[in-house]
Coordinates of C-alpha atoms and ligand atoms in Angstrom, one line a residue:
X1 CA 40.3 7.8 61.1
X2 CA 41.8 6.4 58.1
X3 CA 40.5 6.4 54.3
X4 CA 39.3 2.8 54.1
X5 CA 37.0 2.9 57.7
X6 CA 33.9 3.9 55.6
X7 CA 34.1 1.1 53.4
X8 CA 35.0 -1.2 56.4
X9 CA 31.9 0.4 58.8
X10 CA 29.6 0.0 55.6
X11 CA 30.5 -4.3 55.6
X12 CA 28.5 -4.9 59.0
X13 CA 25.1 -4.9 59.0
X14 CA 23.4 -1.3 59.8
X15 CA 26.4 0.4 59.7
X16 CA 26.6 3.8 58.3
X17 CA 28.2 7.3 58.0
X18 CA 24.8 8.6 57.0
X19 CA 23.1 11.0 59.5
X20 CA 19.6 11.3 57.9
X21 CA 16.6 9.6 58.2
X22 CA 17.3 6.5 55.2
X23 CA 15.4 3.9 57.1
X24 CA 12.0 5.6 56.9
X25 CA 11.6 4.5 53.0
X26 CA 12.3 1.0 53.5
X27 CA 10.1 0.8 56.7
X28 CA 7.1 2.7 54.9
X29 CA 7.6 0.4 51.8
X30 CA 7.4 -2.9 54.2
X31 CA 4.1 -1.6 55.7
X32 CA 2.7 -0.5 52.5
X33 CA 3.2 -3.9 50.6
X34 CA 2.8 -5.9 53.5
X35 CA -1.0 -4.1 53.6
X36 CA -1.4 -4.5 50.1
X37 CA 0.0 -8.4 49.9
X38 CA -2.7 -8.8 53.1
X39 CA -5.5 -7.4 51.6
X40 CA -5.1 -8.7 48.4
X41 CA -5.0 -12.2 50.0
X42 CA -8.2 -11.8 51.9
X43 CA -9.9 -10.6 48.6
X44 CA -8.6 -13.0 46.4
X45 CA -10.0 -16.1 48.5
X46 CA -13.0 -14.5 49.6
X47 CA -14.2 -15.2 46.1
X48 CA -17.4 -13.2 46.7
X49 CA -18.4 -9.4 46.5
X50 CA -16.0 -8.9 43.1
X51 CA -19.2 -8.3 40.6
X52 CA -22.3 -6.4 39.9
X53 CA -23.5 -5.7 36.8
X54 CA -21.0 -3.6 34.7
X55 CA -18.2 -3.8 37.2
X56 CA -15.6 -6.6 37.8
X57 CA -12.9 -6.1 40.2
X58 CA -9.6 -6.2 38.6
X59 CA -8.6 -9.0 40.9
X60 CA -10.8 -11.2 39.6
X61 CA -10.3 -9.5 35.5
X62 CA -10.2 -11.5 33.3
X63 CA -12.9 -13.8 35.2
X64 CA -11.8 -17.1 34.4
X65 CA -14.7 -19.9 35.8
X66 CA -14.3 -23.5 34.6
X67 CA -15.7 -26.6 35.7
X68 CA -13.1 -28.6 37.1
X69 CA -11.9 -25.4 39.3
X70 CA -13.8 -25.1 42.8
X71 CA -11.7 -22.4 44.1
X72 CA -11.9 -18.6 43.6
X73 CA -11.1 -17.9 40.1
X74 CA -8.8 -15.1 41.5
X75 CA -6.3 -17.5 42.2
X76 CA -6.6 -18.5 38.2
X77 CA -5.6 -15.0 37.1
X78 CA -3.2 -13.1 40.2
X79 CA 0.1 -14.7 39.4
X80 CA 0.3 -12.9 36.4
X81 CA 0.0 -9.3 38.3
X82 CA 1.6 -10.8 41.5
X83 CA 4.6 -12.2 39.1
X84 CA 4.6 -9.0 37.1
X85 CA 5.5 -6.8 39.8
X86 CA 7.6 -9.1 42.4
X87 CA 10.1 -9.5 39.3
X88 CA 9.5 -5.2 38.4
X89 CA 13.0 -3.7 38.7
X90 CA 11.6 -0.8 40.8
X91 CA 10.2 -3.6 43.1
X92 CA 13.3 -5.7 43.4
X93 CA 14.9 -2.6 44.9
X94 CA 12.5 -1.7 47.3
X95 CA 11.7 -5.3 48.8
X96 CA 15.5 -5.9 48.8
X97 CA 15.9 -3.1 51.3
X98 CA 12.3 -3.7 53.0
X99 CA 12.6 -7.1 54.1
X100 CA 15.5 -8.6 53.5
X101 CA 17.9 -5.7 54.5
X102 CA 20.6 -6.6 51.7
X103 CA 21.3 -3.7 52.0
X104 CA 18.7 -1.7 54.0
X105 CA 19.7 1.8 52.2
X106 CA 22.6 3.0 50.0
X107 CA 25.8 3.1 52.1
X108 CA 24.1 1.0 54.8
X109 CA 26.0 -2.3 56.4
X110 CA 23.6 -5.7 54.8
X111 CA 22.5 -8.1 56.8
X112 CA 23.4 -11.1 53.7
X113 CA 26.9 -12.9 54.0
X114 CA 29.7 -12.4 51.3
X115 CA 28.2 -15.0 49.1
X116 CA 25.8 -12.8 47.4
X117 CA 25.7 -14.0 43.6
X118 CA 23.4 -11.1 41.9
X119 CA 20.6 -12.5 39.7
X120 CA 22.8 -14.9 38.3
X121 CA 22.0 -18.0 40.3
X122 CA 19.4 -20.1 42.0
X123 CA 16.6 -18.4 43.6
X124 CA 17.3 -15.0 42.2
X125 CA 18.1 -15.7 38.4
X126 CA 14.0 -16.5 38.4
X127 CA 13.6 -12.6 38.7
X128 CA 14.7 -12.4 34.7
X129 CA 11.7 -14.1 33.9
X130 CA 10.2 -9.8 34.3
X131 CA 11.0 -9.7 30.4
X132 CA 8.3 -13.1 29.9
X133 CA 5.6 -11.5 32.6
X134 CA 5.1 -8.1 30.3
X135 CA 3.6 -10.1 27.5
X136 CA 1.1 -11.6 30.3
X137 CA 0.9 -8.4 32.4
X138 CA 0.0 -6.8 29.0
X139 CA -2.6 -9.3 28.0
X140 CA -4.1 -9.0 31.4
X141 CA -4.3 -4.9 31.0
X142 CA -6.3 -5.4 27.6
X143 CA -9.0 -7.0 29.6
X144 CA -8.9 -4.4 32.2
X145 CA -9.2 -1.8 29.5
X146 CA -12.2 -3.6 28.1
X147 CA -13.7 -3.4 31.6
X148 CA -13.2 0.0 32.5
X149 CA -15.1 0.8 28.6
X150 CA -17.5 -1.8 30.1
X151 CA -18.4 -0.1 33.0
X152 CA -19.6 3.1 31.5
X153 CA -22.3 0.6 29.6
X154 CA -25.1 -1.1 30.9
X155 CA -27.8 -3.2 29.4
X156 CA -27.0 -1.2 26.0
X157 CA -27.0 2.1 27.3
X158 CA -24.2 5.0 28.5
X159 CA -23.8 5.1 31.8
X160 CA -21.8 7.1 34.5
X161 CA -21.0 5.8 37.7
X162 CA -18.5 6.5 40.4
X163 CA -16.8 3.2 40.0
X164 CA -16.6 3.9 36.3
X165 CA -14.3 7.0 36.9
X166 CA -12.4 4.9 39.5
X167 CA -12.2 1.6 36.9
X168 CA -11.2 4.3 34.2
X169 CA -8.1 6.2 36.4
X170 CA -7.1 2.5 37.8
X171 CA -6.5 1.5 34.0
X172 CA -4.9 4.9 32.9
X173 CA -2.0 4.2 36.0
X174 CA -1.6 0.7 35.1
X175 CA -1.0 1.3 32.0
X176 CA 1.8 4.1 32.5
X177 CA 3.4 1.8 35.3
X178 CA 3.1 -1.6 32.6
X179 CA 4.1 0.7 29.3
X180 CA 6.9 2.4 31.4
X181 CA 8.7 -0.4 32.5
X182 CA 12.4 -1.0 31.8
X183 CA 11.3 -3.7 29.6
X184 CA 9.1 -2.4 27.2
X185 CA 11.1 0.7 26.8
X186 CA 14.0 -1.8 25.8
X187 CA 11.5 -4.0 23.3
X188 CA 10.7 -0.6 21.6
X189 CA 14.1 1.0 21.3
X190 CA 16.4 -2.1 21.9
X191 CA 18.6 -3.5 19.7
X192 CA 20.5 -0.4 18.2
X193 CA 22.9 1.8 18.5
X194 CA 21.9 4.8 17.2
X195 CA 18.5 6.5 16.6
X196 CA 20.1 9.5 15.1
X197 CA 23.4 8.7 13.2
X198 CA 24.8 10.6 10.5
X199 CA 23.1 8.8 7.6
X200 CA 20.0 8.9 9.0
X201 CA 18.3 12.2 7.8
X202 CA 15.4 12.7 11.0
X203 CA 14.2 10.7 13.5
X204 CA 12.3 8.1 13.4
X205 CA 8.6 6.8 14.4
X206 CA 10.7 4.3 17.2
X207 CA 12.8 7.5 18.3
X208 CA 9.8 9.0 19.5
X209 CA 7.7 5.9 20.9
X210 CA 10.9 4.9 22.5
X211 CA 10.8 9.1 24.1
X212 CA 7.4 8.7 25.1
X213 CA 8.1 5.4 27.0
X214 CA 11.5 6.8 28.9
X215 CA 9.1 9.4 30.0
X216 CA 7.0 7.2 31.7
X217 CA 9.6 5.1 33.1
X218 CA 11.2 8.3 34.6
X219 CA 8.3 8.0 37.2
X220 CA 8.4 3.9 37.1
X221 CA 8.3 4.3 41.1
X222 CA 5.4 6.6 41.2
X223 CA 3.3 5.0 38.9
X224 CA 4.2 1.5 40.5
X225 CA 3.0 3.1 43.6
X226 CA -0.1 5.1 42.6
X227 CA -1.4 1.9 40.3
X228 CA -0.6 -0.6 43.5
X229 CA -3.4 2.0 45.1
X230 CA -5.7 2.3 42.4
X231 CA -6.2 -1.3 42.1
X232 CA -6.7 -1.8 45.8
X233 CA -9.1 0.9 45.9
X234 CA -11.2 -0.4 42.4
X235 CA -11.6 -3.5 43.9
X236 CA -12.4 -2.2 47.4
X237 CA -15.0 0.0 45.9
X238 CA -16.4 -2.8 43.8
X239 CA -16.6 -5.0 46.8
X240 CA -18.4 -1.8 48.4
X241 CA -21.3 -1.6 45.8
X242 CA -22.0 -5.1 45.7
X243 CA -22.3 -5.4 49.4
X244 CA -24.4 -2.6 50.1
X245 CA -26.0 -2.0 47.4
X246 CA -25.1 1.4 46.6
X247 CA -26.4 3.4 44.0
X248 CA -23.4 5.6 42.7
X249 CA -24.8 6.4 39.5
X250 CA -24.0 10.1 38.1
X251 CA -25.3 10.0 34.9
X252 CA -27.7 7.5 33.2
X253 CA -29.6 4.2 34.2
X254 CA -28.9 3.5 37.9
X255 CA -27.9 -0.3 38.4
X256 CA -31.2 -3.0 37.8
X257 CA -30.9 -4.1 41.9
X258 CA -31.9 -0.4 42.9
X259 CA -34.3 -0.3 40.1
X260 CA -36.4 -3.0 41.8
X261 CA -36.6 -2.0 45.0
Ligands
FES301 FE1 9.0 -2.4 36.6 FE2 9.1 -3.8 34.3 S1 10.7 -2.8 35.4 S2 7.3 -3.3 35.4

């Protein structure tokens, strides 16, 4: 075997030197967002189910109804989320591998020719539009937020239900996976060179923001992940309440349809 086989093995598709098991991520990330993208379909156009009271699924947050639109108003606000994360670095990666195989793993043959022209050209150069979708994706978590404070209030009064825990942690990992992406951290530390250089006595108030948010995007993947889940599951649960008309009150009023009965 000479030194340049490797290289040469690694140009055919699925070709490898690597003995362990580096298809299982790609496979378990094209069933988990194939799931999700299912799901989320079905809800989105089901346009029912999404709101009782003091909770709003977040697929249909912030509700936008207007006259001249007679479809479900999911469809008005999921682009932003949908854009958000199909241009998310971490999510580039991972459906690169998934379902398009270019490449399926690191030191694994692609499927793609040799014409391959990065994010510099038509379709792919769309995916820097990521750095536009933050300002919406953040706009989108504000309302989310004001939900999840919603949903601990009804008719006036404090109120603790199941789904306002769940609405609470769902905007908690959204916002770790939104504020730690590759983005914001460089809109909050961008544009210089230094944060500590010699004339520059301690560090300053960006230093540490710009700390706090490479922290969180240490774990973009994770939180990615676990904030995909959490909305799934909100809006599942929501759906849940409204269709059986569960009473998962823990502290408080319970909701006004189990009052009546
Ligand atoms: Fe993942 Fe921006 S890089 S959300």
């Amino acid at each position: 075997m000479t030194e340049t086989q490797p290289a040469e093995a690694a140009t055919k598709p699925w070709a490898t030197q690597r003995k362990d098991n580096w298809w299982v991520e790609p496979a378990l990330v094209a069933i988990g967002f194939s799931l999700f993208i299912i799901y989320a379909t079905i809800r989105a156009f089901q346009n029912q189910y999404f709101e009782v009271d003091n909770y709003l699924s977040p697929f249909y947050s912030p509700k936008l109804v207007f006259d001249w639109w007679k479809f479900s108003p999911a469809i008005l606000i999921l682009w932003i989320p949908a854009g958000f994360r199909a241009t998310c670095y971490y999510y580039r990666k991972a459906y690169y591998r998934a379902y398009f195989l270019d490449p399926p793993g690191c030191g694994v043959g692609h499927l793609g020719g040799e014409n391959y022209t990065g994010e510099t050209a038509f379709p792919l150069i769309f995916q820097n539009l990521h750095r536009y979708m933050l300002y919406f994706a953040i706009l989108v978590l504000m309302f989310l937020w004001y939900d999840a404070i919603n949903s601990f209030f009804l008719n006036g009064q404090f109120r603790v239900g199941v789904g306002s825990l769940i609405f609470l942690a769902n905007v908690l990992l959204l916002s770790n996976y939104t504020f730690g992406c590759h983005v914001f951290r460089h809109l909050v530390g961008g544009k210089l060179d230094c944060f500590t250089c010699p004339n520059q006595k301690k560090p300053t108030a960006q230093y540490g923001l710009w700390k706090f948010v490479s922290k969180l995007n240490e774990h973009h993947m994770l939180w990615a992940w676990l904030s995909l889940f959490s909305v799934g599951i909100a809006d599942g649960y929501t759906a849940y309440v409204v269709a059986n008309h569960v009473n998962d009150t823990l502290l408080g009023p319970a909701l006004p349809f189990l009052l009546v009965r």
